[in-house]
Tab-separated table of C-alpha atoms and ligand atoms in Angstrom:
chain	number	residue	atom	x	y	z
B	22	MET	CA	21.710	-12.320	8.898
B	23	ARG	CA	18.098	-13.418	8.551
B	24	ILE	CA	15.108	-11.563	9.949
B	25	LEU	CA	11.557	-12.770	10.533
B	26	GLY	CA	8.909	-10.209	9.495
B	27	ILE	CA	5.338	-10.181	10.819
B	28	GLU	CA	2.446	-8.153	9.396
B	29	THR	CA	-1.127	-8.139	10.777
B	30	SER	CA	-2.248	-4.511	10.336
B	31	CYS	CA	-5.446	-5.185	8.393
B	32	ASP	CA	-6.908	-8.355	6.872
B	33	GLU	CA	-3.789	-10.267	5.866
B	34	THR	CA	-1.848	-12.448	8.325
B	35	SER	CA	1.667	-12.604	6.945
B	36	ALA	CA	5.134	-13.794	7.954
B	37	ALA	CA	8.350	-13.797	5.938
B	38	VAL	CA	12.059	-14.530	6.163
B	39	VAL	CA	14.373	-12.004	4.501
B	40	GLU	CA	18.141	-12.274	4.385
B	41	GLU	CA	20.939	-9.754	3.983
B	42	THR	CA	22.973	-10.326	0.818
B	43	GLY	CA	26.105	-8.327	1.605
B	44	ASP	CA	25.608	-6.517	-1.717
B	45	ALA	CA	25.100	-2.787	-1.042
B	46	ALA	CA	23.211	-2.270	-4.325
B	47	ALA	CA	20.673	-5.041	-3.663
B	48	PRO	CA	20.856	-5.475	0.107
B	49	TRP	CA	18.078	-8.011	0.762
B	50	ALA	CA	16.836	-11.335	-0.576
B	51	MET	CA	13.435	-12.826	0.186
B	52	ARG	CA	13.544	-16.451	1.386
B	53	SER	CA	9.812	-16.784	2.061
B	54	ASN	CA	6.659	-14.661	2.201
B	55	VAL	CA	3.510	-16.412	3.446
B	56	VAL	CA	0.189	-14.544	3.331
B	57	ALA	CA	-3.105	-15.849	4.738
B	58	SER	CA	-5.769	-13.616	3.234
B	59	GLN	CA	-9.067	-13.001	5.025
B	60	VAL	CA	-10.818	-11.662	1.920
B	61	ALA	CA	-13.325	-14.529	1.841
B	62	ILE	CA	-14.370	-13.757	5.430
B	63	HIS	CA	-14.821	-10.010	4.973
B	64	SER	CA	-16.279	-9.943	1.447
B	65	GLU	CA	-19.546	-11.281	2.882
B	66	TRP	CA	-19.845	-7.990	4.825
B	67	GLY	CA	-18.697	-5.674	2.028
B	68	GLY	CA	-15.554	-4.568	3.879
B	69	VAL	CA	-13.163	-5.440	6.672
B	70	VAL	CA	-14.892	-6.164	10.020
B	71	PRO	CA	-12.214	-5.328	12.638
B	72	GLU	CA	-13.467	-7.770	15.269
B	73	LEU	CA	-13.484	-10.676	12.800
B	74	ALA	CA	-10.058	-9.644	11.504
B	75	SER	CA	-8.328	-9.767	14.879
B	76	ARG	CA	-9.904	-13.124	15.762
B	77	GLN	CA	-8.772	-14.615	12.455
B	78	HIS	CA	-5.215	-13.270	12.941
B	79	LEU	CA	-5.164	-15.113	16.279
B	80	ARG	CA	-6.163	-18.357	14.587
B	81	ASP	CA	-3.653	-18.004	11.751
B	82	ILE	CA	-0.529	-16.421	13.197
B	83	CYS	CA	1.233	-19.541	14.553
B	84	GLY	CA	0.695	-21.589	11.390
B	85	VAL	CA	1.701	-18.708	9.118
B	86	VAL	CA	4.959	-18.124	11.024
B	87	ASP	CA	5.757	-21.861	11.039
B	88	ARG	CA	5.256	-22.026	7.283
B	89	ALA	CA	7.347	-18.918	6.648
B	90	LEU	CA	10.211	-20.506	8.608
B	91	VAL	CA	9.918	-23.863	6.793
B	92	GLU	CA	9.623	-22.282	3.324
B	93	GLY	CA	12.503	-19.969	4.216
B	94	GLY	CA	14.662	-22.977	5.130
B	95	SER	CA	15.125	-21.550	8.613
B	96	THR	CA	14.685	-22.415	12.258
B	97	TRP	CA	14.423	-19.930	15.122
B	98	ARG	CA	18.184	-20.407	15.659
B	99	ASP	CA	18.946	-19.078	12.152
B	100	LEU	CA	17.265	-15.737	12.864
B	101	GLY	CA	19.044	-12.559	13.946
B	102	ALA	CA	15.984	-10.396	14.666
B	103	ILE	CA	12.197	-10.101	14.479
B	104	ALA	CA	10.447	-7.168	12.764
B	105	VAL	CA	6.767	-6.402	13.237
B	106	THR	CA	4.285	-3.804	11.993
B	107	GLN	CA	3.578	-1.463	14.907
B	108	GLY	CA	1.015	0.681	12.996
B	109	PRO	CA	-0.928	2.278	11.482
B	110	GLY	CA	-3.873	-0.102	11.071
B	111	LEU	CA	-6.648	-1.766	13.029
B	112	VAL	CA	-5.568	-1.835	16.651
B	113	GLY	CA	-6.958	-5.286	17.445
B	114	SER	CA	-5.239	-6.725	14.379
B	115	LEU	CA	-1.929	-4.963	15.061
B	116	LEU	CA	-1.961	-6.261	18.646
B	117	VAL	CA	-1.902	-9.881	17.486
B	118	GLY	CA	1.297	-9.359	15.488
B	119	VAL	CA	2.949	-7.141	18.105
B	120	SER	CA	2.143	-9.555	20.957
B	121	PHE	CA	3.343	-12.553	18.966
B	122	ALA	CA	6.571	-10.778	17.961
B	123	LYS	CA	7.305	-9.680	21.528
B	124	ALA	CA	6.724	-13.173	22.903
B	125	ALA	CA	8.882	-14.738	20.180
B	126	ALA	CA	11.669	-12.166	20.669
B	127	ALA	CA	11.671	-12.856	24.412
B	128	ALA	CA	11.582	-16.647	23.995
B	129	ALA	CA	14.248	-16.806	21.270
B	130	ASN	CA	16.296	-13.974	22.789
B	131	LEU	CA	16.258	-11.925	19.579
B	132	PRO	CA	16.205	-8.151	19.039
B	133	LEU	CA	12.778	-6.731	18.164
B	134	VAL	CA	12.276	-4.045	15.483
B	135	ALA	CA	9.092	-1.944	15.212
B	136	VAL	CA	8.167	-1.054	11.623
B	137	HIS	CA	5.797	1.566	10.209
B	138	HIS	CA	3.497	-0.100	7.677
B	139	LEU	CA	4.180	2.564	5.022
B	140	ALA	CA	7.958	2.270	5.477
B	141	GLY	CA	7.352	-1.393	4.628
B	142	HIS	CA	5.519	-0.477	1.414
B	143	ILE	CA	8.340	1.934	0.448
B	144	GLU	CA	11.036	-0.666	1.153
B	145	SER	CA	9.138	-3.251	-0.947
B	146	LEU	CA	10.576	-1.288	-3.888
B	147	VAL	CA	14.130	-1.893	-2.681
B	148	LEU	CA	13.472	-5.551	-1.874
B	149	GLN	CA	12.238	-5.992	-5.438
B	150	ASN	CA	14.617	-3.738	-7.388
B	151	GLY	CA	17.655	-3.007	-5.204
B	152	GLU	CA	18.477	0.490	-3.924
B	153	LEU	CA	16.736	3.233	-5.924
B	154	PRO	CA	18.668	6.148	-7.443
B	155	LEU	CA	18.212	8.934	-4.860
B	156	PRO	CA	16.575	11.295	-4.318
B	157	ALA	CA	13.462	9.307	-5.176
B	158	VAL	CA	9.801	10.295	-4.991
B	159	VAL	CA	7.602	7.386	-3.908
B	160	LEU	CA	3.818	7.213	-4.099
B	161	VAL	CA	2.303	4.919	-1.470
B	162	VAL	CA	-1.209	4.126	-2.587
B	163	SER	CA	-3.363	1.621	-0.711
B	164	GLY	CA	-6.727	1.119	0.928
B	165	GLY	CA	-5.812	3.423	3.795
B	166	HIS	CA	-3.238	5.828	2.322
B	167	THR	CA	-2.412	7.901	-0.715
B	168	SER	CA	0.792	9.803	0.052
B	169	LEU	CA	3.905	11.065	-1.695
B	170	TYR	CA	7.260	10.674	0.058
B	171	LEU	CA	10.662	12.096	-0.764
B	172	VAL	CA	13.486	9.641	-0.051
B	173	GLU	CA	16.749	11.592	0.042
B	174	ARG	CA	18.796	9.006	1.939
B	175	PRO	CA	18.125	5.313	2.512
B	176	GLY	CA	15.668	4.957	5.380
B	177	SER	CA	14.577	8.625	5.402
B	178	TYR	CA	10.964	9.273	4.366
B	179	GLN	CA	9.737	12.868	4.074
B	180	LEU	CA	5.998	13.329	3.583
B	181	LEU	CA	5.298	15.676	0.636
B	182	SER	CA	1.540	15.314	0.279
B	183	ARG	CA	-1.387	13.062	1.064
B	184	THR	CA	-5.053	12.628	0.362
B	185	ARG	CA	-7.421	15.122	1.929
B	186	ASP	CA	-10.245	12.598	2.122
B	187	ASP	CA	-10.483	9.056	0.704
B	188	ALA	CA	-7.461	6.930	-0.194
B	189	ALA	CA	-7.387	5.764	-3.820
B	190	GLY	CA	-7.920	2.116	-2.809
B	191	GLU	CA	-10.823	3.183	-0.605
B	192	ALA	CA	-12.383	4.958	-3.623
B	193	TYR	CA	-11.998	1.733	-5.651
B	194	ASP	CA	-13.656	-0.232	-2.850
B	195	LYS	CA	-16.547	2.263	-2.469
B	196	VAL	CA	-17.209	2.521	-6.212
B	197	ALA	CA	-17.148	-1.275	-6.544
B	198	LYS	CA	-19.648	-1.515	-3.708
B	199	LEU	CA	-22.072	0.933	-5.289
B	200	LEU	CA	-21.779	-0.929	-8.605
B	201	GLY	CA	-22.572	-4.168	-6.738
B	202	LEU	CA	-19.166	-5.698	-7.508
B	203	GLY	CA	-18.144	-6.827	-4.013
B	204	TYR	CA	-15.015	-6.410	-1.880
B	205	PRO	CA	-12.176	-5.655	-2.463
B	206	GLY	CA	-12.989	-3.343	-5.335
B	207	GLY	CA	-9.583	-2.729	-6.877
B	208	PRO	CA	-8.979	-6.050	-8.641
B	209	VAL	CA	-12.531	-6.345	-10.033
B	210	ILE	CA	-12.661	-2.741	-11.352
B	211	ASP	CA	-9.199	-3.243	-12.846
B	212	ARG	CA	-10.452	-6.343	-14.674
B	213	LEU	CA	-13.772	-4.869	-15.886
B	214	ALA	CA	-12.129	-1.619	-17.005
B	215	LYS	CA	-10.253	-3.563	-19.693
B	216	SER	CA	-13.489	-4.016	-21.677
B	217	GLY	CA	-14.849	-0.504	-21.028
B	218	ASN	CA	-14.565	2.852	-22.790
B	219	ASP	CA	-12.547	5.110	-20.483
B	220	ARG	CA	-14.067	8.265	-22.030
B	221	ALA	CA	-17.686	7.088	-21.867
B	222	ILE	CA	-18.547	8.971	-18.693
B	223	ALA	CA	-17.361	12.470	-17.853
B	224	LEU	CA	-16.065	12.403	-14.283
B	225	PRO	CA	-14.410	15.320	-12.469
B	226	THR	CA	-10.707	15.575	-11.696
B	227	THR	CA	-9.907	17.444	-8.509
B	228	ARG	CA	-6.919	19.763	-8.357
B	229	LEU	CA	-6.179	21.294	-4.999
B	230	THR	CA	-4.330	24.580	-5.029
B	231	HIS	CA	-4.616	25.665	-1.403
B	232	ALA	CA	-2.797	24.521	1.701
B	233	ASP	CA	-4.464	22.011	4.027
B	234	ARG	CA	-5.472	23.614	7.338
B	235	ASN	CA	-4.803	20.304	9.054
B	236	ALA	CA	-1.294	19.947	7.636
B	237	PRO	CA	0.120	23.485	7.336
B	238	GLU	CA	3.635	22.101	6.842
B	239	LEU	CA	2.616	20.709	3.439
B	240	LYS	CA	2.203	23.047	0.462
B	241	GLY	CA	-1.036	21.370	-0.511
B	242	ASP	CA	-0.944	21.538	-4.293
B	243	LEU	CA	0.426	17.991	-4.541
B	244	ASP	CA	-2.418	16.689	-2.365
B	245	PHE	CA	-4.989	14.172	-3.582
B	246	SER	CA	-8.772	14.062	-3.235
B	247	PHE	CA	-11.022	11.201	-4.331
B	248	SER	CA	-14.305	11.695	-2.497
B	249	GLY	CA	-15.747	14.045	-5.173
B	250	LEU	CA	-15.011	11.452	-7.830
B	251	LYS	CA	-16.753	8.737	-5.806
B	252	THR	CA	-19.795	11.035	-5.364
B	253	ALA	CA	-19.875	11.735	-9.113
B	254	VAL	CA	-20.001	8.000	-9.829
B	255	LEU	CA	-22.781	7.664	-7.239
B	256	ARG	CA	-24.775	10.472	-8.915
B	257	HIS	CA	-24.314	8.889	-12.313
B	258	VAL	CA	-25.583	5.525	-11.055
B	259	ARG	CA	-28.520	7.093	-9.141
B	260	GLY	CA	-29.425	9.145	-12.210
B	261	ARG	CA	-30.230	5.967	-14.060
B	262	ALA	CA	-33.665	4.365	-13.835
B	263	ALA	CA	-33.740	2.971	-10.317
B	264	ASP	CA	-35.262	-0.438	-10.970
B	265	THR	CA	-33.318	-1.452	-14.076
B	266	PRO	CA	-29.945	-3.034	-13.321
B	267	LEU	CA	-26.991	-1.460	-15.080
B	268	PRO	CA	-26.033	-3.330	-18.257
B	269	ASP	CA	-22.611	-5.023	-18.116
B	270	GLN	CA	-21.173	-2.724	-20.781
B	271	GLU	CA	-22.172	0.362	-18.814
B	272	ILE	CA	-20.556	-1.044	-15.660
B	273	ALA	CA	-17.380	-1.658	-17.654
B	274	ASP	CA	-17.535	1.921	-19.033
B	275	ILE	CA	-17.961	3.362	-15.523
B	276	ALA	CA	-15.074	1.235	-14.243
B	277	ALA	CA	-12.808	2.336	-17.119
B	278	SER	CA	-13.747	6.029	-16.808
B	279	PHE	CA	-13.275	5.984	-13.022
B	280	GLN	CA	-9.943	4.216	-13.344
B	281	ARG	CA	-8.664	6.671	-15.961
B	282	VAL	CA	-9.324	9.630	-13.640
B	283	VAL	CA	-7.785	7.952	-10.558
B	284	VAL	CA	-4.664	6.762	-12.360
B	285	SER	CA	-4.052	10.072	-14.121
B	286	ALA	CA	-4.425	11.993	-10.812
B	287	LEU	CA	-1.863	9.672	-9.187
B	288	ILE	CA	0.618	9.822	-12.073
B	289	GLU	CA	0.332	13.606	-12.579
B	290	ARG	CA	1.113	14.424	-8.937
B	291	LEU	CA	3.897	11.857	-8.788
B	292	PHE	CA	5.740	13.300	-11.783
B	293	ASP	CA	5.024	16.913	-10.704
B	294	ALA	CA	6.687	16.091	-7.382
B	295	ALA	CA	9.575	14.323	-9.126
B	296	ARG	CA	10.265	17.427	-11.223
B	297	ARG	CA	9.935	19.780	-8.258
B	298	TYR	CA	12.343	17.795	-6.062
B	299	GLY	CA	14.823	16.849	-8.780
B	300	ALA	CA	14.162	13.126	-8.310
B	301	LYS	CA	16.495	10.642	-9.979
B	302	SER	CA	13.819	7.927	-9.820
B	303	VAL	CA	10.158	7.429	-8.961
B	304	GLY	CA	8.379	4.475	-7.373
B	305	VAL	CA	4.815	3.373	-6.672
B	306	ALA	CA	4.015	0.927	-3.858
B	307	GLY	CA	0.978	-0.262	-1.871
B	308	GLY	CA	-2.060	-2.336	-2.823
B	309	VAL	CA	-3.184	-0.072	-5.676
B	310	SER	CA	0.255	-0.417	-7.311
B	311	ALA	CA	-1.050	-3.830	-8.419
B	312	ASN	CA	-3.339	-1.943	-10.831
B	313	SER	CA	-2.598	-2.843	-14.435
B	314	ARG	CA	-3.299	0.612	-15.882
B	315	LEU	CA	-1.235	2.347	-13.207
B	316	ARG	CA	1.668	-0.005	-13.927
B	317	ALA	CA	1.448	0.549	-17.690
B	318	ASP	CA	0.990	4.339	-17.499
B	319	LEU	CA	3.857	4.675	-15.000
B	320	LYS	CA	6.230	2.846	-17.305
B	321	GLU	CA	5.118	4.825	-20.345
B	322	ARG	CA	5.393	8.188	-18.588
B	323	GLY	CA	8.786	7.301	-17.120
B	324	GLU	CA	10.131	6.458	-20.555
B	325	ARG	CA	8.811	9.751	-21.928
B	326	ARG	CA	10.323	11.749	-19.038
B	327	GLU	CA	13.505	9.655	-19.100
B	328	ILE	CA	13.324	8.914	-15.397
B	329	PRO	CA	13.611	5.358	-14.083
B	330	THR	CA	10.385	4.022	-12.559
B	331	PHE	CA	10.075	1.235	-9.995
B	332	LEU	CA	7.273	-1.072	-8.869
B	333	PRO	CA	7.095	-4.038	-6.507
B	334	SER	CA	6.053	-7.449	-7.853
B	335	LEU	CA	2.314	-8.117	-7.512
B	336	ALA	CA	2.944	-10.255	-4.397
B	337	LEU	CA	4.891	-7.400	-2.787
B	338	SER	CA	2.275	-4.749	-3.757
B	339	THR	CA	-0.482	-5.805	-1.399
B	340	ASP	CA	0.107	-6.268	2.315
B	341	ASN	CA	2.854	-8.777	3.097
B	342	ALA	CA	5.500	-9.412	5.742
B	343	ALA	CA	8.538	-9.510	3.429
B	344	MET	CA	8.358	-5.724	3.053
B	345	ILE	CA	8.134	-5.396	6.858
B	346	ALA	CA	11.191	-7.637	7.244
B	347	ALA	CA	13.104	-5.516	4.700
B	348	ALA	CA	12.183	-2.239	6.431
B	349	GLY	CA	13.094	-3.937	9.723
B	350	LEU	CA	16.591	-4.767	8.471
B	351	ARG	CA	17.016	-1.121	7.409
B	352	LYS	CA	16.062	0.067	10.914
B	353	LEU	CA	18.109	-2.578	12.689
B	354	ARG	CA	21.237	-1.573	10.748
B	355	ALA	CA	20.546	2.073	11.683
B	356	GLY	CA	20.588	0.943	15.345
B	357	HIS	CA	16.860	1.131	16.080
B	358	THR	CA	15.424	-1.690	18.153
B	359	ALA	CA	12.297	-1.778	20.310
B	360	SER	CA	11.894	-2.917	23.912
B	361	LEU	CA	9.388	-5.482	25.120
B	362	GLU	CA	7.266	-2.498	26.215
B	363	LEU	CA	6.367	-2.000	22.532
B	364	ASN	CA	2.677	-1.329	21.951
B	365	ALA	CA	0.587	-1.253	18.767
B	366	ASP	CA	-0.243	2.269	17.551
B	367	ALA	CA	-3.270	2.494	15.238
B	368	ALA	CA	-2.376	6.067	14.180
B	369	LEU	CA	1.421	5.802	14.069
B	370	THR	CA	3.052	8.537	11.945
B	371	LEU	CA	6.085	8.048	9.742
R	11	KG4	O1	-1.752	-2.187	0.708
R	11	KG4	P1	-3.023	-2.941	0.811
R	11	KG4	O2	-2.993	-4.441	0.591
R	11	KG4	O3	-3.705	-2.707	2.218
R	11	KG4	C1	-3.671	-1.448	2.841
R	11	KG4	O4	-2.609	-1.143	3.469
R	11	KG4	O5	-4.674	-0.721	2.680
R	11	KG4	O6	-4.066	-2.265	-0.211
R	11	KG4	C2	-5.382	-2.729	-0.366
R	11	KG4	C3	-6.101	-1.842	-1.386
R	11	KG4	C4	-7.587	-2.130	-1.501
R	11	KG4	O7	-8.295	-0.905	-1.425
R	11	KG4	C5	-7.734	-2.769	-2.891
R	11	KG4	O8	-8.981	-2.500	-3.508
R	11	KG4	C6	-6.594	-2.114	-3.633
R	11	KG4	O9	-5.533	-2.056	-2.703
R	11	KG4	N1	-6.176	-2.885	-4.811
R	11	KG4	C7	-6.266	-2.434	-6.083
R	11	KG4	C8	-5.846	-3.497	-6.932
R	11	KG4	N2	-5.496	-4.551	-6.122
R	11	KG4	C9	-5.702	-4.160	-4.840
R	11	KG4	N3	-6.688	-1.261	-6.573
R	11	KG4	C10	-6.684	-1.098	-7.904
R	11	KG4	N4	-6.315	-2.061	-8.789
R	11	KG4	C11	-5.881	-3.264	-8.344
R	11	KG4	N5	-5.517	-4.207	-9.226
R	12	ZN	ZN1	-0.738	-1.705	3.076
């Protein structure tokens, strides 16, 4: 069975065809994954402009779906279902994908599956690597989220912790902005950090020990916090002579020092959680999982702890529809379909 996936939650219009393999250990194969990025449109404004994003999704969605079908060697008649991101994300953007998917499901008489964006990021690990040894602890780290999930059974995602303030990707984007490096910040900081000294600037690491009043069900000590770090970088930059631009080497040193603190906070909590929950594997997914230091440190730490570690390919790290199609197949096989009453939900919980 082949499924068409559609993802429009933020600034990427994406469609993909994913197929079931019949192999329980590696259940899905990607036939196509087309992504139309809006980065060039939003970088002019220093961040995603929701109104521009939804209008661009409208322009791109038909062409992106057509290409995903052609590249996936499929016609509408070859499909068994349509999966779409219901939320969370920008509501105007989500609505384009949800409306398109509903119309296509009605016209082609196909079942519709509503997917949570973060379930998509988690299932990108399975699409890439096959089923993970369970229980697994998965870190989802993107521009909007930094959360740890326990996966005890396939398709079950239990939230263990989350960020109290900024997401890690958001911190990358804000620090890049204040260094004058443009949007999105993650890839450029990642690149500049390679030529910087990661101990050049002393930046704080935040360790939370108390429960979150807003999430009393979570213990709290595995939570993340990145806004203090961002403020420390801001103070460091402001503390310099205001009218002299920062030399390139100092920018590289700030990028490297910032990245060291972010990556070590992510890795520490991930492996703490893995130990606490007796995980047989760990995974990292979401846009920030494209980070070269995070990828290297994860591998190194996994080898030291003798626990298998999993990552998506770079194309499956950032937002894409193949992961939504994969998560959609998981839900479809568990018997969950949506009606044509489906609505986008900007604050959908997993
Ligand atoms: O998952 P994603 O594509 O969209 C959201 O769901 O948010 O993640 C986008 C985020 C952005 O904040 C971007 O700066 C960050 O991922 N990112 C990176 C890298 N590539 C993308 N952060 C650090 N290093 C990278 N190489
Ligand atoms: Zn995402």
